[in-house]
C-alpha cells in the first residue's frame, strides 16, 4: 500500500513556479537549416530563450526535458511531421499543456483543420512575418504561464498515479499506450478537442483512487468478501475526491468516478443506467477493458484482439455496455487492425 510519507513527498515535489523576470522559452523545431536559423533569429530578437531542434524524432524527448513555454514547429518534416508531433505532445501529460504553433508554406484549409484537430493553437505562414509571429508567441507564452499552477497540480497527481500503477502490473508505457488508443477512438468519434484531452489524461489517472485499497485485498487470489468488494468499489469515489483540485475539468472527474458503471445499472459506485452514465465514461470504459484484455501482463491472461472483442460483445449482450457505442468501437478496432495488416 502507498505510504502517507510517499504521498506527502509527491505532493510537494516539483512545485516551483517560474519567476516573472524569467524570459519565456521557445522550442523551435525544423529540419531545414536555413529555415531553422531564420526562426531562431526572430525568436531570439524578441528576448526569448530558444531551444533549437533539427530532428523531429528528438522533439518529444527534448520538450519533456526542457518544458518550453511555446513550441514553434514546421509542418513538413521527415519521420514525424508537425501535425503528428503535435498529437504526440498532446498525448503526453507532461507536455500536453505546452502551446504548439505550426509553420507552413501553404494556406491549405485542410492542413489548418488537421493542425487544430491535433491540438495546435494556430498555423503561421513561412517565411515568417515578425508582425504576425510576435503577438502569437507573446499570447501563447502568457497563456502557458497563467496555467502553471494547474499544471503543477496535474503533475503531482500524475506522479502519484504512476506510483500506484505499479501495484497492478502496469508501467508508464502502458498508460501511454492506453492514452494513444483512447485518443484514436475519440478522434474516430470526432469528439471536441477538450473531450479528447480529458479522455487522454484519464488514461493516466483514472485508477488513482486505488491508493485506498489495502495490498492484501489488491493481491488476493481467492473470492472477495462483500466488505472487500465495497472497499474496491469506493476507489472511484476516492479517486474523484483526490482529483478535486482539477475542478475546471468536470468531465475528467466524471470519467474517474463513473468508468465502472454498467449500462443496465449493475455497476458502481452509483448504479447509474444507460444515458445517466456520462458519455465520456462510457467511451473510456470500452477502451480500458479492451486494452486490459489485450495487454501482456504477468499473472493475467492475454487475449487476442478478436477474443477481447468477443468478451466485450458478451458484456453488451448482458446489458453492461452501450450497444450503439459498442458497434462504433468494434468498427474502430477493425480499422486499426486493417491498417496494421496493410503496413506490415
XYZ file of C-alpha atoms in Angstrom:
344
model
C 0.000 0.000 0.000
C 1.231 3.537 -0.730
C 2.535 5.113 2.458
C 1.396 8.545 3.671
C 5.009 9.738 3.640
C 5.328 8.848 -0.069
C 2.136 10.737 -0.892
C 3.387 13.771 1.039
C 6.678 13.706 -0.852
C 4.830 13.548 -4.180
C 2.530 16.389 -3.185
C 5.453 18.724 -2.526
C 7.851 17.908 -5.348
C 8.239 19.999 -8.498
C 6.011 22.826 -7.250
C 8.329 25.543 -8.497
C 6.590 28.386 -10.288
C 8.580 30.487 -12.782
C 9.541 33.950 -11.682
C 8.075 36.867 -13.593
C 11.522 38.071 -14.638
C 12.449 34.770 -16.306
C 12.224 35.121 -20.117
C 9.861 32.681 -21.766
C 11.402 29.677 -23.501
C 10.519 28.811 -27.093
C 11.474 25.500 -28.719
C 11.914 25.776 -32.493
C 11.670 22.532 -34.498
C 12.667 22.493 -38.172
C 14.796 20.088 -40.215
C 15.808 22.762 -42.760
C 18.960 24.594 -41.518
C 18.229 27.996 -43.128
C 14.584 27.935 -42.086
C 15.576 26.948 -38.540
C 18.167 29.731 -38.377
C 15.657 32.339 -39.573
C 13.061 31.291 -37.000
C 15.610 31.183 -34.181
C 16.904 34.673 -35.060
C 13.384 36.118 -34.998
C 12.529 34.494 -31.683
C 15.817 35.457 -30.013
C 15.454 39.043 -31.206
C 12.313 39.294 -29.097
C 14.261 38.257 -25.999
C 13.042 34.681 -25.695
C 15.292 31.837 -24.648
C 15.479 29.386 -27.554
C 15.871 25.625 -27.765
C 16.847 24.531 -31.295
C 15.769 21.102 -32.576
C 16.579 19.928 -36.113
C 15.265 16.365 -35.761
C 11.548 15.861 -35.117
C 12.243 12.393 -33.722
C 14.002 14.032 -30.764
C 11.459 16.809 -30.270
C 9.133 14.961 -27.874
C 12.012 13.929 -25.590
C 13.534 17.412 -25.625
C 10.167 19.052 -24.952
C 9.716 16.720 -21.974
C 13.142 17.714 -20.613
C 13.121 21.438 -21.415
C 9.442 22.237 -20.736
C 9.311 25.235 -23.119
C 6.546 27.824 -22.872
C 5.779 27.558 -26.608
C 6.771 25.135 -29.374
C 7.218 26.521 -32.893
C 7.421 23.589 -35.322
C 7.490 23.136 -39.078
C 4.711 21.067 -40.635
C 6.762 19.273 -43.302
C 9.487 17.185 -41.685
C 10.767 13.637 -42.321
C 9.995 10.817 -39.879
C 7.459 12.809 -37.816
C 5.667 15.784 -39.370
C 4.423 18.757 -37.384
C 0.841 17.527 -37.092
C 1.916 14.092 -35.824
C 4.393 15.720 -33.439
C 1.563 17.843 -32.038
C -0.538 14.722 -31.461
C 2.321 13.094 -29.544
C 2.886 16.214 -27.467
C -0.804 16.454 -26.555
C -0.898 12.759 -25.699
C 1.838 13.085 -23.074
C 0.591 14.752 -19.852
C 3.975 16.349 -19.149
C 3.839 18.233 -22.465
C 0.147 18.452 -23.358
C -0.226 21.948 -21.864
C 2.574 23.425 -23.983
C 1.063 25.586 -26.771
C 2.108 24.493 -30.273
C 2.380 26.895 -33.202
C 2.954 25.214 -36.569
C 4.754 26.734 -39.570
C 3.685 26.042 -43.153
C 4.493 27.345 -46.635
C 0.847 26.950 -47.722
C -2.532 28.189 -46.503
C -4.436 24.965 -47.157
C -7.667 24.877 -45.145
C -7.390 21.104 -44.781
C -3.947 21.435 -43.218
C -5.189 24.029 -40.754
C -8.127 21.777 -39.865
C -5.772 18.848 -39.230
C -3.443 21.015 -37.154
C -6.197 22.375 -34.926
C -7.738 18.919 -34.541
C -4.353 17.597 -33.394
C -4.250 20.285 -30.700
C -2.116 23.011 -32.275
C -3.079 26.573 -31.355
C -2.536 28.005 -34.835
C -0.631 27.815 -38.134
C 1.639 30.630 -39.363
C 2.991 31.056 -42.873
C 6.620 30.734 -43.931
C 8.679 32.770 -44.487
C 7.802 34.030 -41.035
C 6.476 37.555 -40.663
C 7.520 39.062 -37.336
C 4.367 41.238 -37.174
C 2.289 38.040 -37.170
C 4.648 35.807 -35.174
C 5.449 38.071 -32.215
C 1.872 38.700 -30.966
C 1.078 34.993 -31.194
C 4.210 33.974 -29.272
C 3.517 36.570 -26.593
C -0.096 35.498 -26.097
C 0.729 31.790 -26.053
C 3.636 32.244 -23.611
C 1.397 34.250 -21.272
C -1.285 31.588 -21.538
C 1.237 28.921 -20.565
C 2.432 30.910 -17.539
C -1.113 31.526 -16.316
C -1.787 27.779 -16.416
C 1.355 26.844 -14.480
C -0.332 26.410 -11.109
C -2.887 24.000 -12.537
C -0.170 22.199 -14.477
C 1.801 21.640 -11.280
C -1.288 20.132 -9.654
C -1.669 17.788 -12.629
C 1.987 16.757 -12.334
C 1.570 15.859 -8.675
C -1.495 13.759 -9.462
C 0.278 12.157 -12.398
C 3.283 11.245 -10.235
C 1.004 9.728 -7.624
C -0.939 7.770 -10.254
C 2.292 6.475 -11.811
C 3.457 5.187 -8.430
C 0.130 3.465 -7.835
C 0.096 1.871 -11.305
C 2.985 -0.383 -10.326
C 0.639 -2.245 -7.942
C -1.473 -3.554 -10.832
C 1.379 -4.563 -13.121
C 1.148 -1.502 -15.359
C 4.035 0.803 -16.140
C 4.117 4.329 -17.549
C 4.461 2.986 -21.095
C 1.225 1.043 -20.606
C -0.594 4.246 -19.693
C 0.828 5.900 -22.797
C -0.435 3.042 -24.971
C -3.881 3.238 -23.383
C -3.896 7.011 -23.922
C -2.956 6.516 -27.567
C -5.783 4.020 -28.074
C -8.420 6.150 -26.354
C -7.308 9.191 -28.325
C -7.670 7.248 -31.562
C -11.215 6.182 -30.707
C -12.148 9.713 -29.614
C -10.871 11.096 -32.911
C -12.792 8.380 -34.758
C -15.929 9.633 -32.977
C -14.926 13.218 -33.927
C -15.142 14.475 -30.356
C -14.170 18.057 -29.432
C -10.519 18.610 -28.531
C -11.354 19.323 -24.872
C -13.118 15.951 -24.551
C -10.153 14.198 -26.151
C -7.815 15.864 -23.643
C -9.941 14.656 -20.728
C -10.019 11.099 -22.070
C -6.258 11.087 -22.624
C -5.471 12.382 -19.139
C -7.925 9.852 -17.678
C -5.769 7.091 -19.164
C -3.045 8.069 -16.707
C -5.016 8.852 -13.532
C -8.396 7.075 -13.712
C -7.427 4.489 -11.082
C -5.638 6.889 -8.739
C -8.216 6.037 -6.056
C -6.803 2.505 -5.738
C -4.304 4.084 -3.340
C -7.044 3.395 -0.759
C -7.128 -0.384 -1.402
C -5.009 -2.400 1.056
C -2.432 -4.685 -0.539
C -3.980 -7.821 0.988
C -7.173 -7.094 -0.967
C -5.469 -5.868 -4.116
C -3.405 -9.058 -4.476
C -5.939 -11.528 -3.089
C -6.308 -14.655 -5.258
C -9.450 -16.096 -3.703
C -13.002 -14.790 -3.706
C -13.559 -11.358 -2.193
C -15.928 -10.808 0.698
C -18.768 -8.297 0.314
C -16.862 -5.895 2.577
C -13.724 -6.208 0.435
C -15.747 -5.611 -2.738
C -17.188 -2.436 -1.240
C -13.681 -1.186 -0.440
C -12.694 -1.740 -4.072
C -15.856 -0.051 -5.333
C -15.048 3.054 -3.327
C -11.797 3.662 -5.242
C -13.785 5.542 -7.920
C -15.231 7.939 -5.341
C -11.878 8.399 -3.620
C -10.196 8.983 -6.991
C -12.682 11.742 -7.752
C -12.011 13.290 -4.336
C -8.230 13.192 -4.835
C -8.619 14.948 -8.196
C -10.985 17.671 -6.954
C -8.261 20.344 -7.484
C -8.956 19.800 -11.213
C -12.405 21.352 -10.723
C -12.107 23.133 -14.076
C -12.201 19.714 -15.783
C -15.570 18.338 -14.629
C -15.751 15.782 -17.443
C -12.449 14.273 -16.325
C -13.793 13.924 -12.778
C -16.895 12.190 -14.168
C -14.727 9.679 -16.052
C -12.790 8.888 -12.863
C -15.969 8.378 -10.826
C -18.106 6.526 -13.374
C -15.794 4.366 -15.531
C -17.037 1.225 -13.717
C -20.759 1.868 -14.197
C -22.745 -0.584 -16.341
C -25.440 0.242 -18.876
C -28.080 -1.841 -17.028
C -27.329 -0.230 -13.659
C -25.370 -3.120 -12.129
C -22.094 -1.209 -11.988
C -20.569 1.016 -9.313
C -20.253 3.351 -7.455
C -23.692 4.905 -8.147
C -25.564 2.234 -10.114
C -26.285 4.609 -12.995
C -28.157 3.292 -16.041
C -27.974 3.968 -19.772
C -27.639 7.681 -20.571
C -27.265 8.556 -16.896
C -23.691 7.331 -17.313
C -21.577 10.211 -18.676
C -20.811 9.629 -22.351
C -17.042 10.078 -21.922
C -17.056 7.492 -19.123
C -18.831 5.046 -21.456
C -16.210 5.659 -24.131
C -13.327 5.296 -21.725
C -14.516 2.059 -20.132
C -14.758 0.277 -23.518
C -11.205 1.221 -24.430
C -9.900 0.477 -20.931
C -11.429 -3.013 -20.837
C -10.220 -3.862 -24.344
C -6.698 -2.681 -23.540
C -6.602 -4.580 -20.237
C -7.650 -7.783 -22.014
C -5.049 -7.491 -24.787
C -2.187 -6.131 -22.666
C 0.568 -8.631 -21.869
C 0.905 -8.722 -18.071
C 2.315 -11.258 -15.649
C -0.318 -13.408 -13.892
C -3.024 -12.170 -16.271
C -4.418 -13.951 -19.327
C -3.614 -12.082 -22.527
C -6.310 -12.251 -25.199
C -6.053 -11.702 -28.921
C -7.909 -8.644 -30.280
C -10.587 -10.960 -31.682
C -11.079 -12.748 -28.344
C -11.169 -9.432 -26.480
C -13.904 -8.190 -28.814
C -15.846 -11.403 -28.209
C -15.667 -10.840 -24.445
C -16.867 -7.266 -24.841
C -19.712 -8.422 -27.070
C -20.795 -10.839 -24.338
C -20.887 -7.883 -21.936
C -23.070 -5.978 -24.404
C -25.469 -8.940 -24.555
C -25.584 -8.986 -20.739
C -26.637 -5.338 -20.849
C -23.398 -3.959 -19.398
C -22.339 -1.749 -22.324
C -23.944 0.769 -24.673
C -24.828 -1.241 -27.836
C -24.523 1.701 -30.241
C -21.175 2.796 -28.814
C -20.004 -0.814 -28.882
C -20.703 -1.042 -32.615
C -18.656 2.114 -33.188
C -15.798 0.779 -31.083
C -15.840 -2.546 -32.898
C -15.638 -0.759 -36.261
C -12.778 1.380 -34.948
C -10.780 -1.674 -33.835
C -11.386 -3.393 -37.185
C -9.996 -0.308 -38.936
C -6.981 -0.291 -36.611
C -6.257 -3.954 -37.288
C -6.722 -3.486 -41.053
C -4.324 -0.544 -41.089
C -1.759 -2.586 -39.144
C -2.014 -5.526 -41.561
C -1.588 -3.227 -44.562
C 1.514 -1.612 -43.042
C 3.248 -4.945 -42.355
